[in-house]
């Protein structure tokens, strides 16, 4: 890690009050630090452990993730969702023009979980807009059961045995073969509830193809090379706009 730029700071343990030093990673550039993928996914740099009592803290700080092999460059802006997002993105696409990298998808994210999610999405070769659009289906299902949800993040793809059905999976069935839905790949998510618990949810491949078809119809399947923030709020707004359009027809 000698060629990785870090910043020293301190963290105060919320349990025992111990103040201990940590290193913040200013940029996870996988070209300079191939191990950075696993380090980011592991989350240790955003979840330091107190050396005195072992309590894990969660911290957030500005950082970048650059992965030319996977074709993604992300800027972590803590709390971006609560700021004037449009103005901030415009500034990133203007004043920070020098940060853009040719042939890359550029993203802004508001927390570590979203940054690590981008890595996983691109590792699986998926469209990140489509992945975001899957979340409201699962979150809506949980809310209908009385759960309060904070957010959700993609974790990977499950290859279940044919016709295996799980209650934690939302299924969309192909119109010509409903039984086939239960043998499809399942896109897995960790849905974070407001009480701190995590609900492990999934949705089948037909749902992914459905949202991809919608993006293609809207001309949004391809990336334009600019910085964008695609998150749960964006996905909910997109679905709402589609329902409004459907109601007007």
Short mmCIF file of C-alpha atoms in Angstrom, two decimals:
data_model
loop_
_atom_site.label_atom_id
_atom_site.label_comp_id
_atom_site.label_asym_id
_atom_site.label_seq_id
_atom_site.Cartn_x
_atom_site.Cartn_y
_atom_site.Cartn_z
CA UNK A 1 0.00 0.00 0.00
CA UNK A 2 3.00 2.33 -0.24
CA UNK A 3 1.64 3.94 -3.42
CA UNK A 4 -1.86 4.44 -2.00
CA UNK A 5 -2.64 7.93 -0.75
CA UNK A 6 -4.09 7.88 2.74
CA UNK A 7 -4.99 10.46 5.37
CA UNK A 8 -4.48 9.95 9.09
CA UNK A 9 -7.28 10.75 11.50
CA UNK A 10 -8.69 9.51 14.80
CA UNK A 11 -11.89 7.79 15.88
CA UNK A 12 -13.50 7.91 19.32
CA UNK A 13 -15.04 4.61 20.37
CA UNK A 14 -18.69 5.10 21.27
CA UNK A 15 -18.51 2.29 23.81
CA UNK A 16 -15.34 2.84 25.84
CA UNK A 17 -14.32 6.35 24.77
CA UNK A 18 -10.91 5.25 23.53
CA UNK A 19 -9.45 7.52 20.85
CA UNK A 20 -7.38 5.63 18.32
CA UNK A 21 -5.69 6.46 14.99
CA UNK A 22 -6.90 5.18 11.63
CA UNK A 23 -6.01 5.69 7.98
CA UNK A 24 -8.62 6.93 5.53
CA UNK A 25 -8.26 5.80 1.92
CA UNK A 26 -8.60 8.86 -0.31
CA UNK A 27 -8.73 6.82 -3.52
CA UNK A 28 -9.20 3.12 -4.18
CA UNK A 29 -7.40 3.04 -7.56
CA UNK A 30 -7.36 -0.61 -8.53
CA UNK A 31 -4.69 0.03 -11.16
CA UNK A 32 -2.26 0.99 -8.39
CA UNK A 33 -3.72 -1.28 -5.73
CA UNK A 34 -5.37 -4.48 -7.09
CA UNK A 35 -6.15 -5.61 -3.55
CA UNK A 36 -8.32 -2.50 -3.17
CA UNK A 37 -11.36 -4.32 -4.54
CA UNK A 38 -11.38 -6.76 -1.66
CA UNK A 39 -10.46 -4.03 0.80
CA UNK A 40 -13.43 -1.95 -0.31
CA UNK A 41 -15.80 -4.88 -0.27
CA UNK A 42 -14.54 -5.95 3.16
CA UNK A 43 -15.36 -2.48 4.47
CA UNK A 44 -12.66 -2.34 7.15
CA UNK A 45 -11.60 1.18 6.16
CA UNK A 46 -15.14 2.40 6.84
CA UNK A 47 -15.72 0.17 9.87
CA UNK A 48 -12.67 0.49 12.15
CA UNK A 49 -12.41 -1.71 15.24
CA UNK A 50 -11.44 -0.24 18.60
CA UNK A 51 -8.14 -1.83 19.71
CA UNK A 52 -9.17 -1.49 23.36
CA UNK A 53 -12.67 -3.03 23.50
CA UNK A 54 -13.17 -4.41 19.99
CA UNK A 55 -16.26 -2.32 19.20
CA UNK A 56 -16.71 -1.63 15.49
CA UNK A 57 -17.56 1.93 14.48
CA UNK A 58 -19.05 3.11 11.21
CA UNK A 59 -17.49 6.21 9.67
CA UNK A 60 -17.97 8.03 6.39
CA UNK A 61 -15.57 10.27 4.51
CA UNK A 62 -15.01 11.49 0.93
CA UNK A 63 -13.23 8.94 -1.22
CA UNK A 64 -12.96 7.69 -4.80
CA UNK A 65 -13.08 4.27 -6.41
CA UNK A 66 -11.42 3.85 -9.82
CA UNK A 67 -11.55 0.48 -11.57
CA UNK A 68 -10.55 0.69 -15.23
CA UNK A 69 -10.94 -3.07 -15.70
CA UNK A 70 -14.58 -2.99 -14.59
CA UNK A 71 -15.19 0.41 -16.21
CA UNK A 72 -16.43 2.35 -13.20
CA UNK A 73 -15.28 5.44 -11.32
CA UNK A 74 -17.22 6.47 -8.23
CA UNK A 75 -16.98 9.47 -5.94
CA UNK A 76 -18.20 8.99 -2.38
CA UNK A 77 -19.82 12.18 -1.06
CA UNK A 78 -21.17 11.48 2.44
CA UNK A 79 -24.75 12.66 2.80
CA UNK A 80 -25.12 13.67 -0.83
CA UNK A 81 -28.81 12.70 -0.66
CA UNK A 82 -29.48 15.53 1.79
CA UNK A 83 -27.71 18.19 -0.27
CA UNK A 84 -28.68 20.10 -3.39
CA UNK A 85 -27.95 17.04 -5.45
CA UNK A 86 -28.60 18.48 -8.89
CA UNK A 87 -26.31 21.45 -8.25
CA UNK A 88 -23.62 19.21 -6.80
CA UNK A 89 -23.70 16.81 -9.76
CA UNK A 90 -23.59 19.76 -12.15
CA UNK A 91 -20.53 21.02 -10.32
CA UNK A 92 -18.92 17.59 -10.51
CA UNK A 93 -19.56 17.49 -14.25
CA UNK A 94 -18.18 21.01 -14.68
CA UNK A 95 -15.57 22.05 -12.17
CA UNK A 96 -14.36 18.47 -11.68
CA UNK A 97 -14.16 17.72 -15.40
CA UNK A 98 -10.56 16.63 -14.95
CA UNK A 99 -11.68 13.68 -12.84
CA UNK A 100 -13.46 12.01 -15.75
CA UNK A 101 -11.82 8.98 -17.26
CA UNK A 102 -12.40 7.90 -20.84
CA UNK A 103 -14.62 4.86 -21.35
CA UNK A 104 -15.78 4.77 -17.73
CA UNK A 105 -19.16 5.05 -16.05
CA UNK A 106 -18.98 7.87 -13.51
CA UNK A 107 -21.10 7.72 -10.39
CA UNK A 108 -21.68 9.67 -7.19
CA UNK A 109 -22.67 7.71 -4.09
CA UNK A 110 -23.66 8.79 -0.60
CA UNK A 111 -22.26 5.99 1.56
CA UNK A 112 -19.84 3.10 1.71
CA UNK A 113 -22.57 0.51 1.08
CA UNK A 114 -23.45 2.09 -2.27
CA UNK A 115 -19.78 2.30 -3.24
CA UNK A 116 -19.22 -1.38 -2.52
CA UNK A 117 -22.49 -2.19 -4.30
CA UNK A 118 -21.21 -0.57 -7.49
CA UNK A 119 -18.20 -2.86 -7.39
CA UNK A 120 -20.40 -5.95 -7.09
CA UNK A 121 -22.78 -4.78 -9.84
CA UNK A 122 -19.93 -4.28 -12.29
CA UNK A 123 -18.27 -7.52 -11.29
CA UNK A 124 -21.43 -9.29 -12.45
CA UNK A 125 -21.60 -7.20 -15.64
CA UNK A 126 -24.98 -5.72 -14.75
CA UNK A 127 -26.59 -2.38 -15.56
CA UNK A 128 -26.61 -0.35 -12.34
CA UNK A 129 -29.77 1.58 -13.30
CA UNK A 130 -31.61 -1.72 -13.73
CA UNK A 131 -30.34 -3.04 -10.40
CA UNK A 132 -31.61 0.08 -8.63
CA UNK A 133 -35.01 -0.32 -10.26
CA UNK A 134 -35.35 -3.81 -8.75
CA UNK A 135 -35.21 -2.53 -5.18
CA UNK A 136 -38.70 -0.97 -4.90
CA UNK A 137 -40.31 -4.33 -5.75
CA UNK A 138 -38.67 -6.05 -2.76
CA UNK A 139 -38.98 -3.09 -0.43
CA UNK A 140 -42.65 -2.71 -1.31
CA UNK A 141 -43.17 -6.38 -0.47
CA UNK A 142 -41.53 -5.93 2.94
CA UNK A 143 -43.47 -2.76 3.66
CA UNK A 144 -46.72 -4.58 2.89
CA UNK A 145 -45.79 -6.93 5.73
CA UNK A 146 -45.31 -4.04 8.15
CA UNK A 147 -41.53 -3.63 7.97
CA UNK A 148 -39.91 -0.19 7.91
CA UNK A 149 -37.02 -0.02 5.46
CA UNK A 150 -33.98 2.27 5.26
CA UNK A 151 -32.30 1.05 2.08
CA UNK A 152 -31.17 -2.00 0.15
CA UNK A 153 -27.99 -3.07 -1.63
CA UNK A 154 -27.17 -5.72 -4.24
CA UNK A 155 -24.96 -8.54 -2.92
CA UNK A 156 -24.72 -11.10 -5.74
CA UNK A 157 -26.46 -13.68 -7.92
CA UNK A 158 -27.81 -17.02 -6.70
CA UNK A 159 -28.17 -19.99 -9.07
CA UNK A 160 -30.95 -22.06 -7.44
CA UNK A 161 -32.01 -25.52 -8.45
CA UNK A 162 -34.87 -25.67 -10.94
CA UNK A 163 -38.31 -24.98 -9.43
CA UNK A 164 -36.89 -24.07 -6.01
CA UNK A 165 -39.20 -21.51 -4.43
CA UNK A 166 -38.23 -19.32 -1.49
CA UNK A 167 -40.51 -16.98 0.42
CA UNK A 168 -37.81 -14.30 0.51
CA UNK A 169 -37.75 -14.04 -3.30
CA UNK A 170 -40.02 -11.85 -5.41
CA UNK A 171 -40.85 -13.68 -8.64
CA UNK A 172 -41.91 -12.20 -11.96
CA UNK A 173 -43.10 -14.96 -14.26
CA UNK A 174 -42.56 -15.10 -18.03
CA UNK A 175 -46.02 -14.91 -19.57
CA UNK A 176 -45.59 -18.15 -21.53
CA UNK A 177 -44.06 -20.26 -18.75
CA UNK A 178 -44.78 -19.30 -15.14
CA UNK A 179 -43.08 -22.40 -13.69
CA UNK A 180 -39.78 -21.38 -15.31
CA UNK A 181 -39.51 -18.39 -12.97
CA UNK A 182 -38.60 -20.62 -10.04
CA UNK A 183 -35.55 -21.99 -11.84
CA UNK A 184 -34.08 -18.64 -12.85
CA UNK A 185 -31.07 -16.87 -11.43
CA UNK A 186 -31.92 -14.76 -8.39
CA UNK A 187 -30.50 -11.30 -7.81
CA UNK A 188 -29.81 -11.06 -4.09
CA UNK A 189 -30.06 -7.96 -1.90
CA UNK A 190 -29.52 -7.03 1.72
CA UNK A 191 -32.45 -4.84 2.73
CA UNK A 192 -31.62 -2.73 5.80
CA UNK A 193 -34.54 -2.21 8.15
CA UNK A 194 -34.83 0.88 10.34
CA UNK A 195 -34.46 -1.26 13.48
CA UNK A 196 -30.96 -2.32 12.39
CA UNK A 197 -31.87 -5.77 11.13
CA UNK A 198 -31.03 -6.98 7.63
CA UNK A 199 -33.59 -8.83 5.50
CA UNK A 200 -32.01 -11.05 2.85
CA UNK A 201 -34.22 -10.70 -0.21
CA UNK A 202 -34.06 -11.70 -3.85
CA UNK A 203 -35.76 -11.17 -7.19
CA UNK A 204 -35.61 -13.33 -10.30
CA UNK A 205 -33.93 -12.73 -13.65
CA UNK A 206 -37.20 -12.01 -15.49
CA UNK A 207 -37.63 -8.89 -13.34
CA UNK A 208 -34.17 -7.70 -14.34
CA UNK A 209 -34.97 -8.19 -18.02
CA UNK A 210 -38.25 -6.31 -17.57
CA UNK A 211 -36.57 -3.22 -16.13
CA UNK A 212 -33.83 -3.42 -18.77
CA UNK A 213 -36.51 -3.39 -21.47
CA UNK A 214 -38.04 -0.30 -19.83
CA UNK A 215 -34.67 1.46 -19.76
CA UNK A 216 -34.12 0.67 -23.44
CA UNK A 217 -37.53 2.07 -24.32
CA UNK A 218 -36.67 5.26 -22.40
CA UNK A 219 -33.23 5.50 -23.99
CA UNK A 220 -31.55 5.10 -20.60
CA UNK A 221 -29.85 1.72 -20.99
CA UNK A 222 -26.61 3.26 -22.24
CA UNK A 223 -24.38 5.51 -20.15
CA UNK A 224 -23.52 9.07 -21.23
CA UNK A 225 -20.15 9.29 -19.44
CA UNK A 226 -21.28 11.96 -16.97
CA UNK A 227 -21.50 11.76 -13.19
CA UNK A 228 -24.87 10.46 -11.98
CA UNK A 229 -26.39 9.38 -8.69
CA UNK A 230 -28.57 6.30 -9.13
CA UNK A 231 -30.00 5.16 -5.81
CA UNK A 232 -33.23 4.01 -4.19
CA UNK A 233 -34.75 7.51 -4.30
CA UNK A 234 -34.00 7.73 -8.02
CA UNK A 235 -35.57 4.28 -8.57
CA UNK A 236 -38.75 5.20 -6.67
CA UNK A 237 -39.07 8.45 -8.61
CA UNK A 238 -38.58 6.56 -11.88
CA UNK A 239 -41.30 4.02 -11.03
CA UNK A 240 -43.65 6.81 -9.96
CA UNK A 241 -43.12 8.65 -13.24
CA UNK A 242 -43.85 5.45 -15.17
CA UNK A 243 -47.12 4.99 -13.27
CA UNK A 244 -48.09 8.60 -13.95
CA UNK A 245 -47.39 8.15 -17.65
CA UNK A 246 -49.47 4.99 -17.65
CA UNK A 247 -52.35 6.81 -15.99
CA UNK A 248 -52.31 9.55 -18.58
CA UNK A 249 -52.62 7.18 -21.50
#
